[in-house]
Amino acid sequence: TSFLSEPPGGKRLPLKYGGTDATEVWHSMHRAEIMQEYGASLKIGVLAGKGSGDAPAPAASASGAAGASAASARDVRAYASSLRRCKAELREFIDDENCHPILVRLAWHDSGTYDQSLASVWPACGGANGSIRFEKELAHAANAGLGKAVLYLRPFKDKFPELSWADLIQLAGATAIEVAGGPKSHVRYGRVDVASEADCPPEGRLPSAYPPFPGGVDAATHLRQVFHRMGFSDAEIVALSGAHTLGRAFKERSGVVSEGYGAKAGTRYTTPGAGTSARADGSPALGMPGGRSWTKRWLAFDGSYFAGGGDGNLPPRDSELLWMPTDSALETDAAFRQAYLRYAHDERAFMADFASAHAKLAELGSRFDPPEGVRLDD
């Protein structure tokens, strides 16, 4: 019928779910508070009868009687199954594309906008709510280049439409860390997506790399202002910074390095055929060449971010590796330095502390459905 061409998503969803119980899919795409306000007048809801002339029941509300919320309609077991199947496909994709770093960056930039002073005001508090998928937020200076990561995930969203964008983004980031040899973080899923660009956070909540920092403060103070706002301790700041073991900076993105896209614009660690391997398995594959990395094996998650400088017992830092003022602050600030040296000499301690801090980061500002979330402790 002509209706097939009318839905915003086109023919795909009606053809896939027509004649079936699409309750879970419906609630994953329509916010409960919007349904509460408009559902009754639009006659959207659960059919009370079959051919009897009964009117549809009121749409589920954000809290209270008629179905409590979308949470009551979600089949948690089916949702967890979709997460597992999606994760398996993400693992294969990430390993083939060598795109671990950009997916971690996407996940962290979605969750890293959280402001705990606004914790009771969702989604104004920011955090892991899927808002980074919108062009408005991708246009923020700190998110330069992340549109590519969203494009990477669109086929997965198409194949698993029941998964929220917020979950898909965090699942991809956590899976990328595991594929690179990092620890498994016990992250909850079941996040609710924000609905539109109007819900994107203001620009300026993510950390800067180089001065001048907001307010004219030094690098250590800037890190504390950003991460304490999210609720992290000094030690957790250092542990999370260790994720710079993955990835590179590009002239065309952050602009903090002279190296850019392409084999002729990289260092010996980011150029194919230079006799080095960026991956944990020793494979020469490195994906798109170019840029400057923090570590020699920038597709392997380990403790090598902490391997240079620091004290007389550590080797000098390689001049071809990236090291920014915010990285240096971890060595020079007394409180940060304690954790930095601990991780430099104890990789197992770093991995354990990182996994804990990462799980916390991935849940900042998230609204879960069901409220207790969905676990994948497999």
C-alpha positions as MATLAB code, in Angstrom:
seq = 'TSFLSEPPGGKRLPLKYGGTDATEVWHSMHRAEIMQEYGASLKIGVLAGKGSGDAPAPAASASGAAGASAASARDVRAYASSLRRCKAELREFIDDENCHPILVRLAWHDSGTYDQSLASVWPACGGANGSIRFEKELAHAANAGLGKAVLYLRPFKDKFPELSWADLIQLAGATAIEVAGGPKSHVRYGRVDVASEADCPPEGRLPSAYPPFPGGVDAATHLRQVFHRMGFSDAEIVALSGAHTLGRAFKERSGVVSEGYGAKAGTRYTTPGAGTSARADGSPALGMPGGRSWTKRWLAFDGSYFAGGGDGNLPPRDSELLWMPTDSALETDAAFRQAYLRYAHDERAFMADFASAHAKLAELGSRFDPPEGVRLDD';
ca = [
       0.000    0.000    0.000;
       1.001    3.653   -0.147;
       1.701    3.501    3.607;
       4.926    1.620    2.918;
       6.588    4.801    1.680;
       5.257    7.040    4.446;
       7.206    6.047    7.607;
      10.384    8.106    8.226;
      12.460    4.935    7.997;
      10.986    3.948    4.640;
       9.739    0.489    3.721;
      12.247   -1.586    5.677;
      10.579   -1.531    9.102;
       6.965   -2.070    7.970;
       8.058   -4.975    5.797;
      10.108   -6.502    8.585;
       7.638   -6.109   11.453;
       4.234   -5.970    9.746;
       1.876   -8.551   11.216;
       4.141   -9.209   14.228;
       4.388   -7.926   17.781;
       6.625   -4.898   17.283;
       6.231   -3.563   20.836;
       9.940   -3.733   21.700;
      11.000   -2.092   18.459;
       8.359    0.614   18.846;
       9.509    1.563   22.347;
      13.149    1.566   21.310;
      12.344    4.283   18.755;
       9.753    6.406   20.577;
      10.424    8.127   23.894;
       7.956    7.242   26.638;
       7.331   10.884   27.594;
       6.418   11.759   23.992;
       4.027    8.815   23.828;
       2.481    9.885   27.115;
       1.799   13.360   25.742;
       0.614   12.498   22.227;
      -0.201    8.788   22.178;
      -3.846    8.951   23.244;
      -4.825   11.698   20.788;
      -3.116    9.852   17.950;
      -4.680    6.549   19.029;
      -1.298    4.920   19.475;
      -1.203    2.164   22.049;
      -2.028   -1.464   22.764;
      -5.162   -2.760   21.051;
      -7.675   -3.670   23.734;
      -9.802   -5.785   21.473;
      -9.894   -7.462   18.075;
     -12.555   -6.118   15.732;
     -14.749   -5.129   18.687;
     -14.485   -1.403   18.189;
     -12.521   -0.914   21.398;
     -10.230    2.086   21.387;
      -6.506    1.579   21.856;
      -5.342    1.730   25.453;
      -3.289    4.786   26.461;
       0.346    4.686   25.494;
       2.868    3.722   28.177;
       3.931    6.593   30.424;
       7.340    7.489   31.731;
       6.286    6.240   35.155;
       3.139    4.894   36.699;
       0.125    2.857   35.734;
      -0.380    2.043   32.072;
       2.501   -0.313   31.528;
       4.906    1.631   33.809;
       7.286    2.504   30.967;
       8.881    1.099   27.864;
      10.961   -0.981   30.274;
       8.047   -3.325   30.921;
       7.751   -4.037   27.195;
      11.414   -4.912   26.602;
      12.278   -8.552   26.328;
      15.554   -8.470   28.244;
      16.605  -11.946   27.147;
      16.033  -11.125   23.476;
      17.805   -7.797   23.852;
      20.830   -9.463   25.462;
      20.880  -11.992   22.636;
      20.954   -9.169   20.090;
      23.800   -7.515   21.983;
      25.826  -10.723   21.929;
      25.245  -11.317   18.228;
      26.118   -7.717   17.434;
      29.264   -7.935   19.571;
      30.435  -11.017   17.683;
      30.047   -9.194   14.379;
      31.720   -6.080   15.757;
      34.742   -8.142   16.838;
      35.244   -9.442   13.305;
      34.700   -6.014   11.745;
      37.100   -4.228   14.115;
      39.785   -6.850   13.619;
      39.466   -6.584    9.818;
      39.296   -2.776    9.644;
      41.794   -1.974   12.417;
      39.393    0.720   13.573;
      39.724    0.083   17.330;
      40.875    3.625   18.233;
      38.157    5.639   16.502;
      35.382    3.491   17.996;
      36.838    3.944   21.491;
      37.050    7.679   20.875;
      33.422    7.798   19.696;
      32.219    5.983   22.824;
      34.238    8.152   25.165;
      33.209   11.405   23.534;
      29.571   10.396   23.876;
      29.875    9.602   27.587;
      32.500   12.257   28.396;
      30.028   15.162   28.206;
      28.506   14.147   31.556;
      28.048   16.781   34.273;
      27.247   15.253   37.667;
      25.865   18.566   38.932;
      22.979   17.976   36.489;
      22.581   14.277   37.334;
      18.869   14.631   38.054;
      18.174   16.435   34.766;
      18.200   13.957   31.882;
      19.343   14.392   29.151;
      20.763   17.846   30.014;
      23.343   16.077   32.189;
      24.974   14.667   29.033;
      26.719   11.314   29.033;
      26.289    8.017   27.217;
      22.919    8.659   25.604;
      23.690    8.393   21.875;
      23.582   12.147   21.204;
      26.918   12.053   19.386;
      25.237   10.433   16.387;
      23.698   13.783   15.486;
      25.463   16.210   13.144;
      25.131   19.030   15.664;
      27.387   17.265   18.170;
      29.691   15.765   15.559;
      30.388   19.362   14.489;
      31.977   20.136   17.873;
      35.707   20.776   17.404;
      36.706   17.951   19.767;
      34.732   15.473   17.643;
      36.479   16.154   14.342;
      36.630   12.974   12.276;
      34.112   11.011   14.353;
      31.501   11.070   11.602;
      33.512    8.202   10.116;
      32.953    6.140   13.266;
      29.195    6.726   13.116;
      29.214    5.567    9.485;
      31.067    2.418   10.569;
      28.242    1.621   12.991;
      25.246    2.393   10.776;
      25.160   -1.082    9.148;
      25.108   -2.623   12.633;
      22.254   -0.344   13.670;
      20.382   -1.339   10.501;
      20.904   -5.032   11.215;
      20.065   -4.709   14.923;
      17.476   -1.895   14.998;
      16.268   -2.980   18.437;
      19.587   -1.861   19.966;
      19.769    1.774   21.016;
      22.438    3.967   19.476;
      23.786    4.645   22.971;
      24.266    0.919   23.568;
      25.739    0.270   20.135;
      28.303    3.047   20.599;
      29.410    1.810   24.032;
      29.359   -1.830   22.905;
      31.644   -0.959   19.991;
      34.065    0.919   22.243;
      34.243   -1.854   24.840;
      34.615   -4.525   22.149;
      37.408   -2.566   20.447;
      39.381   -2.531   23.700;
      38.938   -6.287   24.119;
      39.924   -7.013   20.504;
      43.102   -4.977   21.037;
      44.031   -7.153   24.019;
      42.620   -4.941   26.752;
      40.525   -5.962   29.757;
      36.831   -6.739   29.704;
      34.883   -3.977   31.428;
      31.634   -5.120   33.013;
      29.474   -2.510   31.337;
      25.685   -2.484   31.604;
      23.488   -2.084   28.533;
      19.875   -1.144   27.976;
      20.482    2.592   27.494;
      17.742    4.862   26.227;
      18.592    7.163   23.314;
      17.980   10.887   23.261;
      15.481   11.759   20.565;
      16.927   14.667   18.618;
      19.678   17.239   18.183;
      17.879   19.414   20.714;
      19.168   16.994   23.365;
      22.858   17.375   22.435;
      25.084   18.833   25.179;
      26.725   22.243   24.783;
      30.178   22.315   23.239;
      33.163   22.561   25.573;
      32.668   19.704   28.036;
      35.436   17.471   26.634;
      39.102   17.920   27.604;
      41.467   20.022   25.516;
      44.949   18.809   24.602;
      46.935   22.030   24.487;
      46.770   25.431   26.181;
      45.284   27.888   26.513;
      42.912   25.870   28.694;
      39.569   27.353   29.799;
      40.084   29.842   32.599;
      43.813   30.065   31.911;
      44.577   27.072   34.185;
      47.445   24.614   33.804;
      47.064   21.159   32.238;
      46.688   19.263   35.542;
      43.993   21.640   36.779;
      42.198   21.403   33.445;
      42.120   17.591   33.643;
      40.702   17.767   37.153;
      38.067   20.302   36.180;
      36.846   18.073   33.349;
      37.045   14.664   35.039;
      36.041   15.706   38.556;
      32.913   17.191   36.934;
      32.149   13.657   35.770;
      32.871   12.196   39.218;
      36.329   10.657   38.682;
      39.214   10.600   41.160;
      42.802   11.557   40.339;
      43.812    7.888   40.099;
      40.907    7.171   37.739;
      42.007   10.084   35.531;
      45.436    8.484   35.139;
      43.966    5.020   34.501;
      41.641    6.332   31.794;
      44.492    8.301   30.220;
      46.243    4.975   29.699;
      43.789    4.314   26.865;
      46.055    6.544   24.782;
      47.984    3.335   24.248;
      45.491    3.078   21.359;
      45.249    5.470   18.473;
      46.811    8.488   16.850;
      46.323   12.204   16.394;
      45.979   13.727   12.924;
      46.614   17.193   11.568;
      43.201   17.077    9.865;
      41.363   16.207   13.100;
      42.752   17.598   16.348;
      45.366   19.649   14.524;
      47.852   19.152   17.389;
      50.407   17.319   15.211;
      52.001   17.969   11.843;
      51.402   14.385   10.665;
      48.210   13.834    8.678;
      46.432   11.290    6.506;
      48.440    8.985    4.258;
      51.603    6.911    4.227;
      53.796    9.923    3.410;
      52.435   11.913    6.328;
      53.075    9.463    9.177;
      55.875    8.415   11.506;
      57.779    5.150   11.299;
      55.135    3.673   13.613;
      52.166    4.766   11.496;
      53.576    4.075    8.031;
      53.134    0.678    6.332;
      56.282   -1.155    5.369;
      58.438    0.620    7.958;
      59.309   -2.632    9.693;
      57.076   -2.120   12.722;
      53.741   -3.631   13.746;
      50.984   -1.673   15.457;
      48.875   -4.727   16.298;
      49.111   -7.012   19.310;
      49.392  -10.087   17.056;
      52.358   -8.701   15.130;
      50.465   -8.379   11.855;
      51.733   -5.587    9.571;
      48.152   -4.407    8.906;
      47.369   -0.990   10.357;
      44.348    0.346    8.507;
      44.590    3.913    7.277;
      48.221    5.089    7.482;
      49.432    8.391    8.841;
      49.183   10.489   11.991;
      51.278   10.357   15.150;
      50.672    7.767   17.866;
      51.293    7.827   21.623;
      52.797    4.329   21.529;
      54.680    2.116   19.103;
      51.960   -0.569   19.032;
      48.973    1.745   18.835;
      46.505   -1.036   17.948;
      47.477   -3.068   21.028;
      45.978   -2.299   24.434;
      48.684   -2.636   27.082;
      50.589   -0.493   29.588;
      53.047    0.977   27.109;
      51.563    4.483   27.463;
      53.332    4.586   30.844;
      56.586    3.092   29.562;
      58.646    6.249   28.967;
      59.925    9.087   31.132;
      58.541    9.261   34.632;
      61.644    8.353   36.661;
      65.202    7.142   36.242;
      64.061    3.530   36.074;
      62.108    4.105   32.849;
      63.647    4.484   29.377;
      63.550    7.918   27.712;
      60.486    8.603   25.567;
      60.765    8.055   21.817;
      60.812   11.407   20.001;
      58.531   10.065   17.253;
      55.720    9.406   19.711;
      53.044   11.901   20.698;
      53.164   13.444   24.175;
      50.950   16.432   24.944;
      50.810   18.835   27.911;
      47.935   16.872   29.411;
      50.063   13.706   29.159;
      53.035   15.439   30.777;
      50.802   16.578   33.641;
      50.409   12.952   34.703;
      54.177   12.782   35.274;
      54.724   16.190   36.838;
      51.706   16.639   39.111;
      52.428   14.986   42.486;
      49.071   13.207   42.877;
      48.869   12.060   39.259;
      52.510   10.956   39.338;
      51.839    8.413   42.087;
      49.379    6.512   39.928;
      51.462    7.031   36.775;
      54.536    5.355   38.290;
      52.448    2.570   39.786;
      51.057    1.701   36.358;
      54.480    2.087   34.723;
      55.786   -0.716   36.936;
      52.617   -2.832   37.285;
      50.619   -3.442   34.101;
      48.196   -5.765   35.876;
      47.262   -2.988   38.290;
      46.662   -0.657   35.342;
      44.438   -3.174   33.558;
      42.321   -3.782   36.666;
      41.922   -0.090   37.503;
      41.245    0.803   33.887;
      38.460   -1.798   33.572;
      36.743   -0.369   36.647;
      37.055    3.272   35.531;
      35.975    2.424   31.990;
      32.797    0.677   33.182;
      31.992    3.816   35.183;
      32.664    6.102   32.213;
      30.500    4.023   29.869;
      27.459    4.422   32.138;
      27.702    8.139   32.918;
      24.413    9.928   32.338;
      22.725    6.820   30.956;
      19.042    6.120   31.476;
      18.509    2.369   31.510;
      15.532    0.350   30.363;
      14.988   -1.739   32.434;
      16.355    0.435   35.278;
      18.809   -2.241   36.403;
      20.205   -2.513   32.873;
      21.198   -5.552   30.846;
      24.395   -7.450   31.638;
      26.606   -9.418   29.267;
      28.788  -11.262   31.737;
      29.764  -14.023   29.339;
];
